[in-house]
Coordinates of N, CA, C and O and ligand atoms in Angstrom, one line a residue:
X1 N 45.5 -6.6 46.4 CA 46.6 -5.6 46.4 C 47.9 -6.3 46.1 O 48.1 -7.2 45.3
X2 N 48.8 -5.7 46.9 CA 50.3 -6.2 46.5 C 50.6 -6.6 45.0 O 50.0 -5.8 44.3
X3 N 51.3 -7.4 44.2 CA 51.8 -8.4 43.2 C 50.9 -7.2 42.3 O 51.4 -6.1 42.0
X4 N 49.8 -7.6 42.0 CA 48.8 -7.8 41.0 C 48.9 -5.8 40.7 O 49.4 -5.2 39.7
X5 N 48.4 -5.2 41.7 CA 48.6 -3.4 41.9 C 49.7 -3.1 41.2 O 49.7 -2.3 40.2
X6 N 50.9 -3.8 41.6 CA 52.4 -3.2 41.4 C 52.0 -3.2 39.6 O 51.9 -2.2 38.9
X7 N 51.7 -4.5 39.3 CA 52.0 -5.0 37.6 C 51.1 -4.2 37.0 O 51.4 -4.0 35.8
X8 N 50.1 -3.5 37.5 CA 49.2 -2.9 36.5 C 49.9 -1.3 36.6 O 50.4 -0.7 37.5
X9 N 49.6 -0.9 34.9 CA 50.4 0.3 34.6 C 48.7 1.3 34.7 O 47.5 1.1 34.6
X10 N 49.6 2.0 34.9 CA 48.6 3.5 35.6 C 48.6 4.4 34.5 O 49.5 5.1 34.1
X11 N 47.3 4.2 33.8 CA 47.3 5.1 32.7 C 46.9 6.5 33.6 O 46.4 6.5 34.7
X12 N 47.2 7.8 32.9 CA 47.4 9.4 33.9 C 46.1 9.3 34.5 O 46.1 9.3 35.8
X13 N 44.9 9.1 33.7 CA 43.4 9.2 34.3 C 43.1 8.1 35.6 O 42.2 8.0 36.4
X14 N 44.1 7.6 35.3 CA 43.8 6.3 36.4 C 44.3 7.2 38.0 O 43.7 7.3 39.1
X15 N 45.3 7.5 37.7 CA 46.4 8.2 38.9 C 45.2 9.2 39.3 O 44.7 9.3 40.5
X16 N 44.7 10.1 38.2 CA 43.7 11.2 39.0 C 42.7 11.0 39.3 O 42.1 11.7 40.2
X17 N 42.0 9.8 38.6 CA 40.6 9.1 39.8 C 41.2 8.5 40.7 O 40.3 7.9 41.3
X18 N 42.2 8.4 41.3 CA 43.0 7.7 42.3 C 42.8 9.2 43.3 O 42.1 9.2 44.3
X19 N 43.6 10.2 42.7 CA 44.0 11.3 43.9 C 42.1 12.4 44.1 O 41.6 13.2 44.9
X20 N 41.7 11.8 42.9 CA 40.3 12.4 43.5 C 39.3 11.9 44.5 O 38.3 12.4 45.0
X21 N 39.7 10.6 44.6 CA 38.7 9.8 45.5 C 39.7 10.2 47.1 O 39.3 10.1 48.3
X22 N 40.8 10.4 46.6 CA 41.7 10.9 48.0 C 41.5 12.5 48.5 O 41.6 12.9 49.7
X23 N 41.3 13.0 47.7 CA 40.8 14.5 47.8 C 39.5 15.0 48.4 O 39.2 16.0 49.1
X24 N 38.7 13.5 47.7 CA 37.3 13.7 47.8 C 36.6 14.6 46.7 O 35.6 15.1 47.0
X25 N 37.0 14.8 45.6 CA 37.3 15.4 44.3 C 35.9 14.6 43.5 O 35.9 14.9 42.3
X26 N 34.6 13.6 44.0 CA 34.6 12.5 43.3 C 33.8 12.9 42.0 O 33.4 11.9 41.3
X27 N 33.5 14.2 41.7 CA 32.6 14.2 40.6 C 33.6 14.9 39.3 O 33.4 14.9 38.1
X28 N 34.4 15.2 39.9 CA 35.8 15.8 39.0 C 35.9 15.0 38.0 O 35.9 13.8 38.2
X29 N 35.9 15.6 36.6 CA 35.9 14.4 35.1 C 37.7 14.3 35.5 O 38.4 15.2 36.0
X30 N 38.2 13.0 35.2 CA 39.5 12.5 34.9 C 40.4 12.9 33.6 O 41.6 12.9 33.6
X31 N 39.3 13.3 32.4 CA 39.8 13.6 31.3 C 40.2 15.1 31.0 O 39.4 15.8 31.6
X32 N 40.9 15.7 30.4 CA 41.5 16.6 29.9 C 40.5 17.1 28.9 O 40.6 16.3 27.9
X33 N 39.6 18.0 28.6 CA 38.5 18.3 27.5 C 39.3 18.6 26.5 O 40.4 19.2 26.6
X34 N 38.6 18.1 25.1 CA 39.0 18.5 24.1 C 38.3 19.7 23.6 O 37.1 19.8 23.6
X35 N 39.2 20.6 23.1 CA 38.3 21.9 22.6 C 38.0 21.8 21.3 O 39.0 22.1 20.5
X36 N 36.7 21.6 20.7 CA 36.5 21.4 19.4 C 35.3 22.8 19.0 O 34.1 22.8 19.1
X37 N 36.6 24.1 18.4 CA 36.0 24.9 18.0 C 36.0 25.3 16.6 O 36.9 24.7 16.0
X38 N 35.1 26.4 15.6 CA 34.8 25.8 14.7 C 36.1 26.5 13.9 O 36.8 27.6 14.2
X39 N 36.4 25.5 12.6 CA 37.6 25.3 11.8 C 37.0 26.1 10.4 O 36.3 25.6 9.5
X40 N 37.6 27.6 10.6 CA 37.4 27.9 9.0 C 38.1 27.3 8.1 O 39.2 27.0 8.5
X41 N 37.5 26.8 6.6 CA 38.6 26.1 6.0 C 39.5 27.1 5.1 O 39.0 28.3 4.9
X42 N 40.3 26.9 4.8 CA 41.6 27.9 4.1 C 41.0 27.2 2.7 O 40.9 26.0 2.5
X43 N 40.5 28.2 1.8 CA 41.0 28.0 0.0 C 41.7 29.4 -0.4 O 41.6 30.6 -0.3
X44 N 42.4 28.4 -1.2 CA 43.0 29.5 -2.0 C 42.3 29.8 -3.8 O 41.3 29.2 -4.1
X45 N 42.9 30.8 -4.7 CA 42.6 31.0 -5.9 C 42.4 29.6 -6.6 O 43.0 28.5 -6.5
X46 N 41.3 29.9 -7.3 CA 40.8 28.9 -8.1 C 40.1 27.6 -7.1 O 39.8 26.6 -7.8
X47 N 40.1 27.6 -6.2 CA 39.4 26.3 -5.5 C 38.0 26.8 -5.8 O 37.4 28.0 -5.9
X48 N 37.5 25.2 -5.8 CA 35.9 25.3 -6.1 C 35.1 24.7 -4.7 O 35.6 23.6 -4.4
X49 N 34.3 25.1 -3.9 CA 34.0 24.0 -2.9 C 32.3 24.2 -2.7 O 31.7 25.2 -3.3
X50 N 31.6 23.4 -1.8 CA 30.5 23.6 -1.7 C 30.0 24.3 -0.6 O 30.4 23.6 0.3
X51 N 29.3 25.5 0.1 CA 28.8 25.8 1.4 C 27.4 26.4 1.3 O 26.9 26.8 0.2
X52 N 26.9 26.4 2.3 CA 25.4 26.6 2.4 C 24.4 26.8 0.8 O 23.7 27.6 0.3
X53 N 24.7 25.6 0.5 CA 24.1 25.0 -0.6 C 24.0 25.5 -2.0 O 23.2 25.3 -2.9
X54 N 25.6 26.7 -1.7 CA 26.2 27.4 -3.0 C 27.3 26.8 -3.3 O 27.9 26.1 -2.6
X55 N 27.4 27.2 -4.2 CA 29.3 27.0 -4.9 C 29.9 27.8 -5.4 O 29.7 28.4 -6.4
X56 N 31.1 27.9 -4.4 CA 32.1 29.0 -4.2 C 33.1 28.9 -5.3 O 33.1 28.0 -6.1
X57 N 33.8 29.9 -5.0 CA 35.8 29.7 -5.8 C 36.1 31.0 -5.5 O 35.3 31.9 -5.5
X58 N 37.3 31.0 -5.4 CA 38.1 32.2 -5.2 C 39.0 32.7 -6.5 O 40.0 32.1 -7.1
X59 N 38.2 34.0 -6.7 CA 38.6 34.3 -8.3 C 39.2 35.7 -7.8 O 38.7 36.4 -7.0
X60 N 40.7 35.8 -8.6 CA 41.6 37.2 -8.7 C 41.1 38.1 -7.0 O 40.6 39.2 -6.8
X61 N 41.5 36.9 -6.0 CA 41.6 37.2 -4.1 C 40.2 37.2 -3.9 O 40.0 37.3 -2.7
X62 N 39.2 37.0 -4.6 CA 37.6 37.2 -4.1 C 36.4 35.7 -3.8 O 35.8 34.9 -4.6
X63 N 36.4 35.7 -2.8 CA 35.6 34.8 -2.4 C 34.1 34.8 -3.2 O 33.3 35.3 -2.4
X64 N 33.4 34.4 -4.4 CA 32.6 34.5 -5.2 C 31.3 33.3 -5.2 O 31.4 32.3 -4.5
X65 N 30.6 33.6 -5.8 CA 29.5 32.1 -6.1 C 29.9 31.5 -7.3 O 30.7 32.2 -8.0
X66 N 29.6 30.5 -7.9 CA 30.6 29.8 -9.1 C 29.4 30.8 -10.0 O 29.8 31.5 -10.9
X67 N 27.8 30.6 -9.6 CA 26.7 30.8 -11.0 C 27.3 33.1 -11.3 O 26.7 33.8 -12.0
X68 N 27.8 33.3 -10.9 CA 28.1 34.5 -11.5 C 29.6 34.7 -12.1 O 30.3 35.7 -12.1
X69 N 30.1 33.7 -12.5 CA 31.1 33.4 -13.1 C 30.7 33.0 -14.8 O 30.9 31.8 -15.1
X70 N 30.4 33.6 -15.5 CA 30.0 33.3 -16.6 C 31.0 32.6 -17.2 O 30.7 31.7 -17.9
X71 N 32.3 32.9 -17.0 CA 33.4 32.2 -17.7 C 33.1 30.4 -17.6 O 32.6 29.5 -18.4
X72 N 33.6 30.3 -16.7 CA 33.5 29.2 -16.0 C 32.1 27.8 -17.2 O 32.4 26.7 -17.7
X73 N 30.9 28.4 -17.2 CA 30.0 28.3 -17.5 C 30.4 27.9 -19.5 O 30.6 26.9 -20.2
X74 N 30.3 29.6 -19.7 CA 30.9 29.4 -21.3 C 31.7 28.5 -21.5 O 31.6 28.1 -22.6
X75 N 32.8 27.8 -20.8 CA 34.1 26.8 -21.2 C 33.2 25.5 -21.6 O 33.2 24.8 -22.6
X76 N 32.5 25.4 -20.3 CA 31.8 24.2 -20.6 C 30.5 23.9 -21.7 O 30.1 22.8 -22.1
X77 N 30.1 25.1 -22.0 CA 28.6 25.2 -23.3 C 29.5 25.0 -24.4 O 30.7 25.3 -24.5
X78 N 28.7 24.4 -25.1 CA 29.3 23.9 -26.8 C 28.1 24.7 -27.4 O 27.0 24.9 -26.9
X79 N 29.1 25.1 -29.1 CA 28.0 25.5 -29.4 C 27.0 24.6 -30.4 O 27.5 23.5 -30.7
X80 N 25.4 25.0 -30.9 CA 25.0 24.2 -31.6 C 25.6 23.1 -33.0 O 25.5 21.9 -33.4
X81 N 26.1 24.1 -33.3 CA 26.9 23.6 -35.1 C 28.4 24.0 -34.5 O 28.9 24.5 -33.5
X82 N 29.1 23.6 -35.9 CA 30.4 23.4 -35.8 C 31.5 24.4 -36.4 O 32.0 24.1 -37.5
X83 N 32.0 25.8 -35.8 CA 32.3 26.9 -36.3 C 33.0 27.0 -37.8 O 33.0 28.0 -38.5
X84 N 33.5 26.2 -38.0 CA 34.3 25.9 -39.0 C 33.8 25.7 -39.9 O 33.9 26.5 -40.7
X85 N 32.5 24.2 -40.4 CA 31.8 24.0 -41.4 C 30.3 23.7 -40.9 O 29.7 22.7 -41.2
X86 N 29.7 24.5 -40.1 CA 28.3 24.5 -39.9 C 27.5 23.5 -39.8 O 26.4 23.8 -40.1
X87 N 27.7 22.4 -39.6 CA 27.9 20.9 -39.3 C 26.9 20.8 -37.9 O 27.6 21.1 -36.9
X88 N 25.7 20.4 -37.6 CA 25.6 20.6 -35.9 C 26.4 19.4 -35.4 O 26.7 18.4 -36.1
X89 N 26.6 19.8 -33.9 CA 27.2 19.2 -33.1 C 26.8 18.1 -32.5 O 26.6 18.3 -31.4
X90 N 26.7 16.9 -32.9 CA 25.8 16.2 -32.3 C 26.7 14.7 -32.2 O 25.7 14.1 -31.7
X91 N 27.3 14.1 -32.3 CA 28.0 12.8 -32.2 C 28.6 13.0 -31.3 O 29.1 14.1 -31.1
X92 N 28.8 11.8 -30.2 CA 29.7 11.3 -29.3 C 31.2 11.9 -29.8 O 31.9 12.7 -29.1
X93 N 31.6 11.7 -30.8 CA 32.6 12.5 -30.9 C 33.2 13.8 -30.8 O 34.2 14.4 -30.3
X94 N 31.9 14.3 -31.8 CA 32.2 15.7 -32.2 C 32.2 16.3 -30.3 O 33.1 17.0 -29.9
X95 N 31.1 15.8 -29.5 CA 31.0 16.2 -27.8 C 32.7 15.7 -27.2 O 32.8 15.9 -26.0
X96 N 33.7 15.1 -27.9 CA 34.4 14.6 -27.6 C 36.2 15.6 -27.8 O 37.3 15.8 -27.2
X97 N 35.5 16.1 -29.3 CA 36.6 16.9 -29.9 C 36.5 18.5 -30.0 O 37.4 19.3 -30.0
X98 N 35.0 18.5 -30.0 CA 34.8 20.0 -29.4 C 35.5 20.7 -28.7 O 36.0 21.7 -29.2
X99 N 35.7 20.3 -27.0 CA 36.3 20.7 -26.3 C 38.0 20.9 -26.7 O 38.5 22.0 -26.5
X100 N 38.6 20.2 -27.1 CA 39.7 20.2 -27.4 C 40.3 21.2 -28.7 O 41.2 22.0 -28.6
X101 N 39.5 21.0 -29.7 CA 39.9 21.6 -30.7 C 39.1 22.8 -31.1 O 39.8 23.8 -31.4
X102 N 37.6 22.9 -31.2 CA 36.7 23.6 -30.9 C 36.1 23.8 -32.7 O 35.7 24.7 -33.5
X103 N 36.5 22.7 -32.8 CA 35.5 22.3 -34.1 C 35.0 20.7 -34.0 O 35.3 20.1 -33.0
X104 N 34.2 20.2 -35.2 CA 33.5 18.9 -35.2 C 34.4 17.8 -35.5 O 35.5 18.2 -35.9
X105 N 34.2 16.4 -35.6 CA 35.3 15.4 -35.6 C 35.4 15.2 -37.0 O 36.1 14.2 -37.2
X106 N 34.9 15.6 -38.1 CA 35.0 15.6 -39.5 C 36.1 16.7 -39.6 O 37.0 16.3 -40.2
X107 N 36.1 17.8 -39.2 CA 36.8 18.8 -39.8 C 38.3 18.6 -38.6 O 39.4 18.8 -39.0
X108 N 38.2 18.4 -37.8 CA 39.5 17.4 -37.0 C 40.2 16.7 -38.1 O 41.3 17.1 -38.6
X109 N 39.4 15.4 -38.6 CA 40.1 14.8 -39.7 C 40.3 15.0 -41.1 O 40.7 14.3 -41.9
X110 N 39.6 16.7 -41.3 CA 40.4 17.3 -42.5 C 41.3 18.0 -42.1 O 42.2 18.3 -42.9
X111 N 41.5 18.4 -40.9 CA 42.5 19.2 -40.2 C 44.1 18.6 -40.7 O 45.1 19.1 -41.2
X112 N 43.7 16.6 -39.9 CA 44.8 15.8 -39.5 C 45.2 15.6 -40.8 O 46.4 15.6 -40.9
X113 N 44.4 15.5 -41.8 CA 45.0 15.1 -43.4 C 46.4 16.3 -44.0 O 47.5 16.1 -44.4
X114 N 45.4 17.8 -44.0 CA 46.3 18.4 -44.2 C 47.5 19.0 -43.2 O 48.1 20.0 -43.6
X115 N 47.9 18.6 -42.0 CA 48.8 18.6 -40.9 C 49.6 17.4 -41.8 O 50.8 17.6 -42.2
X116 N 48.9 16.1 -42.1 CA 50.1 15.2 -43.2 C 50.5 16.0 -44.1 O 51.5 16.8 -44.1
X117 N 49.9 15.9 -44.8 CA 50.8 17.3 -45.9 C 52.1 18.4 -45.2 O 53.2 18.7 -45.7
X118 N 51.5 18.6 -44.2 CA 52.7 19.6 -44.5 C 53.9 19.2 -42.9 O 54.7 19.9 -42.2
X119 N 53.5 17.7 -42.9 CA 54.8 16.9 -42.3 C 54.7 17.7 -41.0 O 55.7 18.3 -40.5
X120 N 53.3 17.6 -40.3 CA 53.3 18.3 -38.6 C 52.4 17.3 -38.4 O 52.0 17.7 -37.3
X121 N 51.9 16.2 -38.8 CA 50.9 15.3 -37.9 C 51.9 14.5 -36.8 O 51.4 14.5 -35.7
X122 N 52.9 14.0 -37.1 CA 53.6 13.5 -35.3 C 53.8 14.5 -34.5 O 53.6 14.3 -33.3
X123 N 54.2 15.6 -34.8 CA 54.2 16.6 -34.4 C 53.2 16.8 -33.0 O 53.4 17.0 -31.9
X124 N 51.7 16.6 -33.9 CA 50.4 17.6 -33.6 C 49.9 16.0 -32.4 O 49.7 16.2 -31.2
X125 N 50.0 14.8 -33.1 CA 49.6 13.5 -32.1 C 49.9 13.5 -30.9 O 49.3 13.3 -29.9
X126 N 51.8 13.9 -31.2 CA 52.4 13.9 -30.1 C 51.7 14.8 -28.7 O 51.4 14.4 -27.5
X127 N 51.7 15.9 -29.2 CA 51.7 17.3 -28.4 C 50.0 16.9 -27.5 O 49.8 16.9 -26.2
X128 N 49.0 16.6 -28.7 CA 47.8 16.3 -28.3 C 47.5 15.1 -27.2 O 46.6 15.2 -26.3
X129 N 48.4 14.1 -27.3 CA 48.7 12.9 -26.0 C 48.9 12.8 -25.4 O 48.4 12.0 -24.7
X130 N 50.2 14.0 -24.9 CA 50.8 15.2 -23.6 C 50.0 15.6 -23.1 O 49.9 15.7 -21.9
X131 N 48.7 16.3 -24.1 CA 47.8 17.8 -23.3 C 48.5 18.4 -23.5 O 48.4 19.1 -22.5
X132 N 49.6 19.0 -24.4 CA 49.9 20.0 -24.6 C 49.3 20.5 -26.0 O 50.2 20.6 -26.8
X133 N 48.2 20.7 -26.3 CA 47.9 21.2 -27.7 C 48.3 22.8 -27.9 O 48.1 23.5 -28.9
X134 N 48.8 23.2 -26.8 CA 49.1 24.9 -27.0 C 50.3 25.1 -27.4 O 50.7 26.1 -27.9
X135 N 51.1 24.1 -27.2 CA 52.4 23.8 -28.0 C 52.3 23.5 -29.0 O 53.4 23.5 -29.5
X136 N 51.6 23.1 -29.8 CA 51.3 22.4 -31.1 C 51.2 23.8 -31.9 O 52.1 24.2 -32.7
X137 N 50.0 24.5 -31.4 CA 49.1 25.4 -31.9 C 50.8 26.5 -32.1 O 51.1 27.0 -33.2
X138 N 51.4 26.5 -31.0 CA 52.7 27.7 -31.6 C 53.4 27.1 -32.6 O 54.0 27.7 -33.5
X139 N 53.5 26.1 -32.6 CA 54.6 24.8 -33.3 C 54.2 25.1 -35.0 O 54.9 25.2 -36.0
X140 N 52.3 25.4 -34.8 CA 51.6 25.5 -36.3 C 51.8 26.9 -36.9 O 52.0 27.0 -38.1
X141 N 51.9 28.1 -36.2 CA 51.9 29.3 -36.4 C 53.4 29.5 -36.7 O 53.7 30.2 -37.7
X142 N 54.2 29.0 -36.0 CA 55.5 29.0 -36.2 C 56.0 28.5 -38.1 O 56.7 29.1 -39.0
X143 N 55.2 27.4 -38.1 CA 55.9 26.5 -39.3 C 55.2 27.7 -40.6 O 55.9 28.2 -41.5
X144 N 53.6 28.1 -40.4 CA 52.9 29.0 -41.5 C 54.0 30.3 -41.8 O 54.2 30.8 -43.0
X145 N 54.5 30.7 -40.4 CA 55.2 31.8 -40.7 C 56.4 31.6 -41.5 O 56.6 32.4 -42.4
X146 N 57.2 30.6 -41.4 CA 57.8 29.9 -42.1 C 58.0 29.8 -43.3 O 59.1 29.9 -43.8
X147 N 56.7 29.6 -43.9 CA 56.3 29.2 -45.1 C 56.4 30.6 -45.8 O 57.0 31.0 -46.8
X148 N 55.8 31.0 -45.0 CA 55.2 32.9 -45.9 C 56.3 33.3 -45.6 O 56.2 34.2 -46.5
X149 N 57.4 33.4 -45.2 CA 58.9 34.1 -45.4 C 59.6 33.3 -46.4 O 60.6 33.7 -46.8
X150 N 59.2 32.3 -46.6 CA 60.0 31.6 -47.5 C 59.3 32.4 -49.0 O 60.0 33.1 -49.7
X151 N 58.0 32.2 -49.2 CA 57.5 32.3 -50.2 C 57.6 34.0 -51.0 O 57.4 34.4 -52.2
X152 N 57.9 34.7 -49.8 CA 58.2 36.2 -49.9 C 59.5 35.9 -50.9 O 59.7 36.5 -52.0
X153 N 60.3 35.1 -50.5 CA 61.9 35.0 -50.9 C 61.6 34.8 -52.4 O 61.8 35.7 -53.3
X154 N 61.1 33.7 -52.4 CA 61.2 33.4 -53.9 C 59.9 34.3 -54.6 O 60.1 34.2 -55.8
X155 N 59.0 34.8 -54.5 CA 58.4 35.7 -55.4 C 59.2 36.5 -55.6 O 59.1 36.9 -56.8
X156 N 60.2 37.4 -54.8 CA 60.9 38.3 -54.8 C 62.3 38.0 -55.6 O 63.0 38.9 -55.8
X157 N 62.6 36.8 -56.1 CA 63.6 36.2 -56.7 C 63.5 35.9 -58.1 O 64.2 36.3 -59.0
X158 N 62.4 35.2 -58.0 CA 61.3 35.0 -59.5 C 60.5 35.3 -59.7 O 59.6 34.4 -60.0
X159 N 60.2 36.8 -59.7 CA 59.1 37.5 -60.3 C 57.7 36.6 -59.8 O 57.6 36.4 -58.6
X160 N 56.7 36.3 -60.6 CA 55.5 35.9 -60.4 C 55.3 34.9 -59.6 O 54.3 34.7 -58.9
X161 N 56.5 33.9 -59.6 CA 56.4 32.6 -60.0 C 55.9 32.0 -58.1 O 56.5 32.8 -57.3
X162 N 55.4 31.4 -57.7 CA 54.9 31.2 -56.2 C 55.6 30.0 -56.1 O 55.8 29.3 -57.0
X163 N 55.9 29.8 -54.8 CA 56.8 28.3 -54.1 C 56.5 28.7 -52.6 O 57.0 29.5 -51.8
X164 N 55.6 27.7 -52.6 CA 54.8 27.5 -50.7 C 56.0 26.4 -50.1 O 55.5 25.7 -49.1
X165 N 57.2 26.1 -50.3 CA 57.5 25.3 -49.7 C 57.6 23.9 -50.5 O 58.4 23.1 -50.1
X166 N 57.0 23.7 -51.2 CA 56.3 22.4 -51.7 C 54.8 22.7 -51.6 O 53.9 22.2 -52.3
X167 N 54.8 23.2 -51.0 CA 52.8 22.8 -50.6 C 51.9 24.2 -51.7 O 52.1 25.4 -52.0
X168 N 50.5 23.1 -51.9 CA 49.7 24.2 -52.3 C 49.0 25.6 -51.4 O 48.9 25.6 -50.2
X169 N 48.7 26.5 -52.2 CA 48.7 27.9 -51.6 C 47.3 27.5 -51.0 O 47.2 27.9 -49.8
X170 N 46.4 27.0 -51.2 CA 45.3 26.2 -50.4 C 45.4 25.3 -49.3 O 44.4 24.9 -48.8
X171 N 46.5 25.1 -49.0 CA 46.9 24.1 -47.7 C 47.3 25.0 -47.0 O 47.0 25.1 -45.9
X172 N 48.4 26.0 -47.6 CA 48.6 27.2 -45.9 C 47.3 27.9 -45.8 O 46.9 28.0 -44.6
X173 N 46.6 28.3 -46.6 CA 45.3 29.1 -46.3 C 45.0 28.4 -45.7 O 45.0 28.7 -44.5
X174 N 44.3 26.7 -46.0 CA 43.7 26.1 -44.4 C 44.4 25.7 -43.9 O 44.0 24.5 -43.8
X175 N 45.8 25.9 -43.0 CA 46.3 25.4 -42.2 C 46.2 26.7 -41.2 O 46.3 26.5 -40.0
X176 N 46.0 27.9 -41.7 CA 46.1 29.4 -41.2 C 44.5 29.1 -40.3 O 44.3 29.2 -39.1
X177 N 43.7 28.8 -41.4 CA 42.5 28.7 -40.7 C 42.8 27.6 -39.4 O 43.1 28.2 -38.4
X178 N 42.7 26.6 -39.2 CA 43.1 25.3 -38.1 C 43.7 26.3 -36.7 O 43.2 26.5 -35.6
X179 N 45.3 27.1 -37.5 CA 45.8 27.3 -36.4 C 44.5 28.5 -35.8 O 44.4 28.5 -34.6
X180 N 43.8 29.3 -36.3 CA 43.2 30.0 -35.8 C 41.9 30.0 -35.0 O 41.5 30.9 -34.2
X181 N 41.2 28.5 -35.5 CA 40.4 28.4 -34.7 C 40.7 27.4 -33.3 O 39.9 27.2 -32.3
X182 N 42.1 27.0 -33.4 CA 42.8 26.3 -32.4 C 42.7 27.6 -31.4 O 42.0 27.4 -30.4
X183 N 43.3 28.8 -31.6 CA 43.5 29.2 -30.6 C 42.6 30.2 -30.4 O 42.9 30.9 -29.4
X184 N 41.4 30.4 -31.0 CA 40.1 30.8 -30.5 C 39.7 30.3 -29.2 O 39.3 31.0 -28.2
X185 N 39.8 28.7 -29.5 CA 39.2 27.4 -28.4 C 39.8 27.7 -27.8 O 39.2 28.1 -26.8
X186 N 41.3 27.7 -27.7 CA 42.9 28.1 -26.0 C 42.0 29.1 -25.0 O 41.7 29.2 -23.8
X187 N 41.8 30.0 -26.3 CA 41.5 31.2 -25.6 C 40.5 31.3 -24.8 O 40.5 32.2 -24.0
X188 N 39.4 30.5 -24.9 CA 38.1 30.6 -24.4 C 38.5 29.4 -23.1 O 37.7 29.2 -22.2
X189 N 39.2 29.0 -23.1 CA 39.4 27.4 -22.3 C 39.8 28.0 -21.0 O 40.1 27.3 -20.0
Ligands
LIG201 ZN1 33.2 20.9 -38.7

């Protein structure tokens, strides 16, 4: 006792096995119970999570299973061949560019040749290195439209005579097509 009692610090459970052995209290737990009751988890829209050996997400306020989300599903299926030039799908790449562009990696780099032509490939690199390809895709529709009001001007000025800008009337037709299957792919994404 004395010296040695004083110096030792009394943690709380110590004090009440102390006043229980003075009470006669002696089966009395010292500790304070923790109440561990069960924790619904909070998701919000669009969370994906796993429970009773389904997989959930919360789509437009509805708590759902993911396998009746067809959407979800379609984003991720590629199709066999390559919508643009019927090409199947089958290279590490094309599995690579698919997603993104929603054609094959050959017709990507007929895409990027004629995007040179008509002076939007830093443009299109840029936008694509962001993740922003949906800015690109307005950026492309924007410049076509462009073009076809220009070329209204001068048919309308000189009779027959056609002026794309500089560019051949085969480069906006496929650049029309690009921006269109671009934003087929947005749309499905
Ligand atoms: Zn292709």
């Amino acid at each position: 006792m004395g010296d040695s009692l004083l110096k030792k610090e009394f943690r709380a459970d110590d004090l009440q096995r102390i006043r229980n052995l003075i009470t006669g209290h002696y089966g009395n737990s010292t500790r304070s119970q923790i109440g561990y009751t069960h924790r619904e988890e909070f998701h919000k829209e669009g969370d994906v999570w796993e429970e009773n050996g389904k997989t959930w997400t919360i789509k437009n306020g509805l708590k759902q299973s993911v396998s009746k989300l067809s959407g979800i599903r379609q984003a991720l299926q590629m199709p066999l061949v390559c919508p643009k030039c019927g090409k199947a799908l089958n290279t590490p790449l094309d599995k690579k560019m698919y997603p993104i562009h929603g054609f094959c990696f050959d017709c990507v780099i007929k895409m990027e040749e004629d995007l040179r032509k008509a002076g939007l490939y830093d443009a299109y690199e840029k936008q694509l290195m962001s993740g922003n390809i949906e800015n690109f895709v307005q950026e492309l529709k924007d410049r076509i439209q462009h073009i076809s009001d220009m070329k209204i001007e001068y048919s309308s000025d000189q009779g027959e005579l056609e002026d794309w800008g500089g560019m051949s009337r085969e480069i906006i037709e496929s650049l029309e097509q690009w921006a269109n299957l671009l934003t087929e792919k947005l749309g499905n994404a």
